[in-house]
XYZ file of C-alpha atoms in Angstrom:
381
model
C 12.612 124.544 5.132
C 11.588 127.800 5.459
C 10.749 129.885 8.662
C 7.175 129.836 7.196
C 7.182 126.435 7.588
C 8.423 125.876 9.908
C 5.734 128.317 12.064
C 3.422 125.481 10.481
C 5.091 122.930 12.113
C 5.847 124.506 15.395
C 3.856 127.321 16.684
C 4.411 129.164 19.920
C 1.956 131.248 21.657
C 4.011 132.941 24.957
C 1.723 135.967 25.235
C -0.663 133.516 27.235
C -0.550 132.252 30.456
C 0.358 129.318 30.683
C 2.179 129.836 27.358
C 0.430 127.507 24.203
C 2.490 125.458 22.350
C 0.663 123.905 18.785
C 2.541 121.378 16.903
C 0.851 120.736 13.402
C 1.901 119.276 10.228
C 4.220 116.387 9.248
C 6.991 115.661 12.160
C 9.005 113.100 9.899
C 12.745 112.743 9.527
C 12.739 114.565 6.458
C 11.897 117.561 8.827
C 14.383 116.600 11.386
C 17.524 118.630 10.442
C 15.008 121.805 10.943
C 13.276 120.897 13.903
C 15.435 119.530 15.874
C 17.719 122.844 16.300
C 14.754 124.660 17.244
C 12.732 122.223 19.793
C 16.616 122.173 21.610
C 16.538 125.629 21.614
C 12.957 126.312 23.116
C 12.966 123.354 25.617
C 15.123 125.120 28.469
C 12.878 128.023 28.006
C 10.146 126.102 28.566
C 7.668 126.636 31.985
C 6.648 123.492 33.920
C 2.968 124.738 33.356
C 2.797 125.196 29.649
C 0.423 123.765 27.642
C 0.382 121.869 24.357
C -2.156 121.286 21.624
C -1.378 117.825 19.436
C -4.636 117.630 17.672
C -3.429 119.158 14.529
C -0.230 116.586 14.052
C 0.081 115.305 10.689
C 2.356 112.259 9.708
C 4.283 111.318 12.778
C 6.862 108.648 12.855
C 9.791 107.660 15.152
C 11.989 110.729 14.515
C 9.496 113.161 15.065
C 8.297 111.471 17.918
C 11.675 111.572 19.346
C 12.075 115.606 19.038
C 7.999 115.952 20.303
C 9.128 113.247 23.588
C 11.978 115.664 23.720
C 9.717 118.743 23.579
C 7.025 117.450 25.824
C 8.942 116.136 28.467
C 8.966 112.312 29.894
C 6.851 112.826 32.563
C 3.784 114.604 30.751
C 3.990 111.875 27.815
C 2.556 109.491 30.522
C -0.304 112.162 30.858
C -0.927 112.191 27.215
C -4.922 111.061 28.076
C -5.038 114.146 30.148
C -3.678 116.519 28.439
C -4.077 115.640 24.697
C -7.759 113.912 25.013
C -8.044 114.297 21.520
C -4.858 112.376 20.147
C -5.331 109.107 18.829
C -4.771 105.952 20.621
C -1.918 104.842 18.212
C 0.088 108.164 18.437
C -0.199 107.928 22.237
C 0.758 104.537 22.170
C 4.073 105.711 19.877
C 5.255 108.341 21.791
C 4.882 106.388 25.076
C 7.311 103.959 23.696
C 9.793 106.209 22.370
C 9.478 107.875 25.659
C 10.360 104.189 27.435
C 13.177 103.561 25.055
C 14.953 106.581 25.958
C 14.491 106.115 29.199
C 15.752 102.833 28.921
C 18.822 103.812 27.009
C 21.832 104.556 29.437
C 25.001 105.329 27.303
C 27.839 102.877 27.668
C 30.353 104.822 29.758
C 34.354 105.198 28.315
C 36.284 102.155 28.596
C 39.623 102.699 29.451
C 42.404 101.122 27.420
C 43.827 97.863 29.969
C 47.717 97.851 30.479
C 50.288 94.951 29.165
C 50.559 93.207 32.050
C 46.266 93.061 32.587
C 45.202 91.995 29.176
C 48.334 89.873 28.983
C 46.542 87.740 32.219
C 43.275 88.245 30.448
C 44.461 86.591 27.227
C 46.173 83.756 29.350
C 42.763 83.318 31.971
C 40.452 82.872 28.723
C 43.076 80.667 27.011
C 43.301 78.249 29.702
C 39.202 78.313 30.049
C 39.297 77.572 26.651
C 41.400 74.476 26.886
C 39.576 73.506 29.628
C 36.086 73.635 27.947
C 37.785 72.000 24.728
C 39.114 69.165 27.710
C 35.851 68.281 28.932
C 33.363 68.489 25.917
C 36.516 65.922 23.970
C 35.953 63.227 27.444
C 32.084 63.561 27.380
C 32.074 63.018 23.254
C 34.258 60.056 24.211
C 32.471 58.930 26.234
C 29.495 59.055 23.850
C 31.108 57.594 21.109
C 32.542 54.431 23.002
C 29.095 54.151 24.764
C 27.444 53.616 20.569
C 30.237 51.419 20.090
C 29.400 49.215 23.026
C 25.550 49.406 22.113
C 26.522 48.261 18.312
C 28.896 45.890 18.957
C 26.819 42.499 19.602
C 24.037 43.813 17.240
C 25.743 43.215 13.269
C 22.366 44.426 12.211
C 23.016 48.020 13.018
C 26.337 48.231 11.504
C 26.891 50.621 9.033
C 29.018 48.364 6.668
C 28.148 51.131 3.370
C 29.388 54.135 5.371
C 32.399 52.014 6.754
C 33.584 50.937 3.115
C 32.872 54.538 1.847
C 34.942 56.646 4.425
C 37.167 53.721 4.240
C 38.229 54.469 0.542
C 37.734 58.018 0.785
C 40.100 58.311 4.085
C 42.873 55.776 3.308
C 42.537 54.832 -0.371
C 42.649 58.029 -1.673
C 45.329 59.245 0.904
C 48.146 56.448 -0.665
C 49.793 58.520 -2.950
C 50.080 62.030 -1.350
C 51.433 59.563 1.834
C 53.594 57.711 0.034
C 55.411 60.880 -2.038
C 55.765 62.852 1.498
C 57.241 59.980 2.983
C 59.513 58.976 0.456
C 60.997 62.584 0.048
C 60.828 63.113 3.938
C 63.375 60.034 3.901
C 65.538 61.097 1.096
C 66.005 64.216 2.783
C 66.603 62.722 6.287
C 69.260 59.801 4.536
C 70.622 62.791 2.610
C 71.316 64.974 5.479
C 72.019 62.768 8.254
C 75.126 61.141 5.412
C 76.381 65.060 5.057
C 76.565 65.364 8.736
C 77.972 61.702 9.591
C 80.312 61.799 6.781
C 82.076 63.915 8.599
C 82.925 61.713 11.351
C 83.668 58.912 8.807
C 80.193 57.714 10.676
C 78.316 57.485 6.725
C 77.122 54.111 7.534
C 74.680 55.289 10.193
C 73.005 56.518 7.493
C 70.806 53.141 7.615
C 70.339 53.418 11.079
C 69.302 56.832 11.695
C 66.479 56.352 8.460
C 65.595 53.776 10.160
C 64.946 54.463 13.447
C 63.567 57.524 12.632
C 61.069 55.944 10.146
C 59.694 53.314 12.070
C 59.459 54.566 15.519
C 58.630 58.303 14.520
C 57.975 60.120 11.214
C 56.063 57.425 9.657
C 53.109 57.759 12.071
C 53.090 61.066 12.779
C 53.551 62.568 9.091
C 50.815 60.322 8.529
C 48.500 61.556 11.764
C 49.728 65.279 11.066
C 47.730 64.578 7.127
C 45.284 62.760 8.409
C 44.652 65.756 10.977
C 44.692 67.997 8.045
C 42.792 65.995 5.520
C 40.570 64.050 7.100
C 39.474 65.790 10.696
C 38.628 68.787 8.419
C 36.859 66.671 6.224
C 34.284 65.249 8.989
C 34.027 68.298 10.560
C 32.905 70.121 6.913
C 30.145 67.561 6.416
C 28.788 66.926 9.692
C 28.761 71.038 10.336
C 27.360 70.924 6.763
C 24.763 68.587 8.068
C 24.393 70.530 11.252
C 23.923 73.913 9.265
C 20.853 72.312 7.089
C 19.492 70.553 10.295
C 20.137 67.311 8.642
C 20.979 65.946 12.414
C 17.779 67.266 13.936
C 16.100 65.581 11.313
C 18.233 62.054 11.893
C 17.061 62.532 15.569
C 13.519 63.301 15.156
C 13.494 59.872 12.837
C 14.714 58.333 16.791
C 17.861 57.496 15.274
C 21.467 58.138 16.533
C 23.407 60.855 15.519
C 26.834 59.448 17.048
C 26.116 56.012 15.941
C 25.249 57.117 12.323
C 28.015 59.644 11.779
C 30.575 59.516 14.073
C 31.484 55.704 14.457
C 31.754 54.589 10.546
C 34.176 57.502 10.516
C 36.242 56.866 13.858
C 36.583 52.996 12.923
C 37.453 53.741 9.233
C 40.125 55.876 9.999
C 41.099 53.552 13.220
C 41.749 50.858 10.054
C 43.426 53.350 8.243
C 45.675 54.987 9.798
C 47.873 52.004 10.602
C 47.715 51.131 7.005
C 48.821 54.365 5.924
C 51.995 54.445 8.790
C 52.968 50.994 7.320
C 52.902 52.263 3.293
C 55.218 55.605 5.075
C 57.439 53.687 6.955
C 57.884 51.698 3.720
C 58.255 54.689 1.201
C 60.528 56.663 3.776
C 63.216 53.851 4.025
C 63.037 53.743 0.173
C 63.917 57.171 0.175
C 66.977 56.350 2.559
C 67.487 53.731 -0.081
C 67.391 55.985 -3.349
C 69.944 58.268 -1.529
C 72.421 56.180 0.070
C 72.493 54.178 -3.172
C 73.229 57.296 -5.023
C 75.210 59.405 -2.700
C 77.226 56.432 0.013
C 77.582 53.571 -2.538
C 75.369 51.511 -0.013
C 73.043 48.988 -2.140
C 69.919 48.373 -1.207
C 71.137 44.720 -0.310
C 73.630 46.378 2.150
C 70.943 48.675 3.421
C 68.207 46.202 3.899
C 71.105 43.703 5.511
C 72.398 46.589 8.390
C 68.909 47.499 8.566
C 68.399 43.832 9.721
C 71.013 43.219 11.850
C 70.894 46.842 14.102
C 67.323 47.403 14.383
C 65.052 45.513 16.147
C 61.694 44.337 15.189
C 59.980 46.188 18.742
C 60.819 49.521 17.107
C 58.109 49.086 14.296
C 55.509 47.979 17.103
C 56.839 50.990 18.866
C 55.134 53.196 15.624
C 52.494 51.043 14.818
C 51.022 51.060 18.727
C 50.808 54.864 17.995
C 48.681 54.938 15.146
C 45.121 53.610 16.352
C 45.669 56.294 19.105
C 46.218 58.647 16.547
C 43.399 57.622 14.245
C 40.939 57.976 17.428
C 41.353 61.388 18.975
C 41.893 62.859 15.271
C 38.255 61.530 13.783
C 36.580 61.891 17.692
C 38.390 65.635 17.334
C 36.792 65.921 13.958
C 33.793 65.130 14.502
C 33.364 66.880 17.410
C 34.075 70.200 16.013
C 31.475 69.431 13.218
C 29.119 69.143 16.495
C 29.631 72.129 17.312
C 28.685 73.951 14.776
C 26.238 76.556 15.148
C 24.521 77.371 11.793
C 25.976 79.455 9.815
C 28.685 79.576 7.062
C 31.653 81.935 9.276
C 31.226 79.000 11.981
C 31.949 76.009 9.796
C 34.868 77.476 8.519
C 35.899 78.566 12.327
C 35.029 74.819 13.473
C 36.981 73.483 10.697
C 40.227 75.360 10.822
C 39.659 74.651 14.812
C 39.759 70.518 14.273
C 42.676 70.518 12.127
C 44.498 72.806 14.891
C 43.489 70.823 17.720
C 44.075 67.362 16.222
C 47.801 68.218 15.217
C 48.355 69.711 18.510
C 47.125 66.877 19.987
C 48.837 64.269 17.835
C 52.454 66.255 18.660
C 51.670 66.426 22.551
C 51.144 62.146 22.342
C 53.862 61.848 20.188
C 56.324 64.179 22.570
C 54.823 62.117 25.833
C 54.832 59.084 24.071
C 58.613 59.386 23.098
C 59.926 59.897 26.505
C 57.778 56.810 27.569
C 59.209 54.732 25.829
C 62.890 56.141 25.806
C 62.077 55.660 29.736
C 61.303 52.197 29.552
C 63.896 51.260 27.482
C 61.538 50.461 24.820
């Protein structure tokens, strides 16, 4: 732009008094870089009293009524009636509310950088908050879920039988295999270590014993609760967030049906029937894994195996893992669930909810186990 043009644009009349000041022609951001520079420049030089003519303004937009707010001043854009009778309504209008948004713009002032030690306590205050908030929204859904259960209970006619069967087959059918292979290597591994350690001691015939125990009081249920957590809580929180996302559940409730008796309870009683099944197929598979390997490796048979196995463990220690699993198989799918709740619309949050069940519901599942362990080891159990 020119100087020519920029005389068009901005023309100054000082020899007056009070000093003119005509701005004419087309005050757009395309005319910013040039105007800007020169309205900074004049407005410290400017008298309180001078006087401005608008009436020859071209295209204005938000840029150029930026500079012209600039120019003008704050206080005399609220005279703009006064002293620019002739400017149209909507251009006063504009430049009154570019006026009020700079005014209410306050810059955000330098943040200094915390120390170690503060955002340390920071990290550990909002963690804690965190767990807190995660505590109490898990005992109210609880509480919601065994208050549908109660409500359903006497009335067959509101069971979902069709949703039970379905996340029945999809949550323990379909989980067999991948159960029964980790189990069965988990306990070859166990039978093949625990026989290099024991051997040692001339001890290899523990080797039963320590699959054993291990199997039916321990890794059965929670290898089996730590892929249900994984499969399955991710799973129900997917769909229902899925369903949450596409207002699916805002439609269920504006039908004056229940979204907790309709979602969440086929899935927490299908997984409460199979979970158990699927600790029962891993203890199983695991102690044939002890089996493969001390047949190969100690010259036990599995007649000798399944004979020591008889007569040194105890039939509580099976209840001991099977009392664990419906436990288990609750908090997981009410966990699941739960985080599909929570949901808030969008794609980024169902992947955040679902990576957030799975987390949760193995933490959870390893804190009962842990507890649950020193329980019983208390009582003698």
């Amino acid at each position: 732009m020119t100087e020519q043009t920029l005389a068009k644009l901005l023309n100054i009349d000082q020899t007056i008094n009070p000093p003119h000041i005509a701005a004419s022609g087309d005050w757009v951001l395309a005319h910013y870089a040039h105007l800007e520079p020169a309205v900074s420049a004049l407005q410290p030089q400017l008298l309180s009293n001078a006087v401005f003519d608008l009436s020859q303004l071209g295209t204005l937009d938000t840029a150029g009524a930026t500079l012209l707010v600039k120019l003008i001043g704050k206080e005399k854009v609220l005279e703009l009636e006064r002293i620019a009778p002739t400017l149209p309504l909507e251009r006063r209008i504009l430049l009154q509310t570019v006026s009020a948004a700079l005014q209410d713009y306050v810059a955000s002032p330098v943040q200094h950088q915390p120390g170690i030690v503060t955002e340390l306590l920071a990290n550990i205050g909002k963690s804690v908050e965190s767990f807190w908030q995660n505590l109490v929204a898990l005992i109210g859904f609880i509480g919601l879920t065994m208050e549908a259960l109660f409500a359903t209970l006497l009335r067959p006619a509101r069971w979902r039988m069709t949703s039970l069967v379905a996340n029945l087959q999809q949550i323990g059918l379909n989980a067999v295999p991948i159960i029964a292979m980790l189990t069965f290597m988990v306990g070859a591994v166990i039978a093949f270590l625990g026989s290099t350690v024991l051997s040692t001691f001339g001890a290899s015939i523990f080797t039963v014993q320590l699959v054993a125990f291990s199997f039916l009081r321990e890794f059965a249920v929670l290898l089996a609760a730590i892929l249900m957590a994984g499969r399955t809580a991710s799973a129900f929180t997917a769909q229902i967030g899925l369903m949450k996302a596409n207002e699916e559940i805002d439609a269920i409730q504006a039908m004056g049906l229940n979204p907790v008796e309709l979602l969440v309870l086929p899935r927490v009683l299908a997984l409460l029937v199979a979970l158990p099944m699927m600790t029962f197929i891993g203890m199983i598979s695991g102690i044939l894994g002890g089996i493969v390997v001390c047949a190969l490796t100690l010259d036990i048979s599995p007649t000798m195996f399944l004979t020591i196995m008889q007569n040194s463990v105890g039939f509580e220690h099976f209840w001991v893992g099977m009392i664990k699993a419906p436990v288990f198989a609750f908090l997981i799918a009410i966990i699941g669930c739960l985080e599909g709740f929570k949901v808030s619309g969008s794609a980024e949050s169902v992947g955040e909810h679902t990576t957030s069940s799975v987390v949760h519901s193995i933490f959870v599942v390893i804190l009962l186990d842990a507890v649950a362990a020193l329980f019983f080891m208390e009582m003698g159990w």
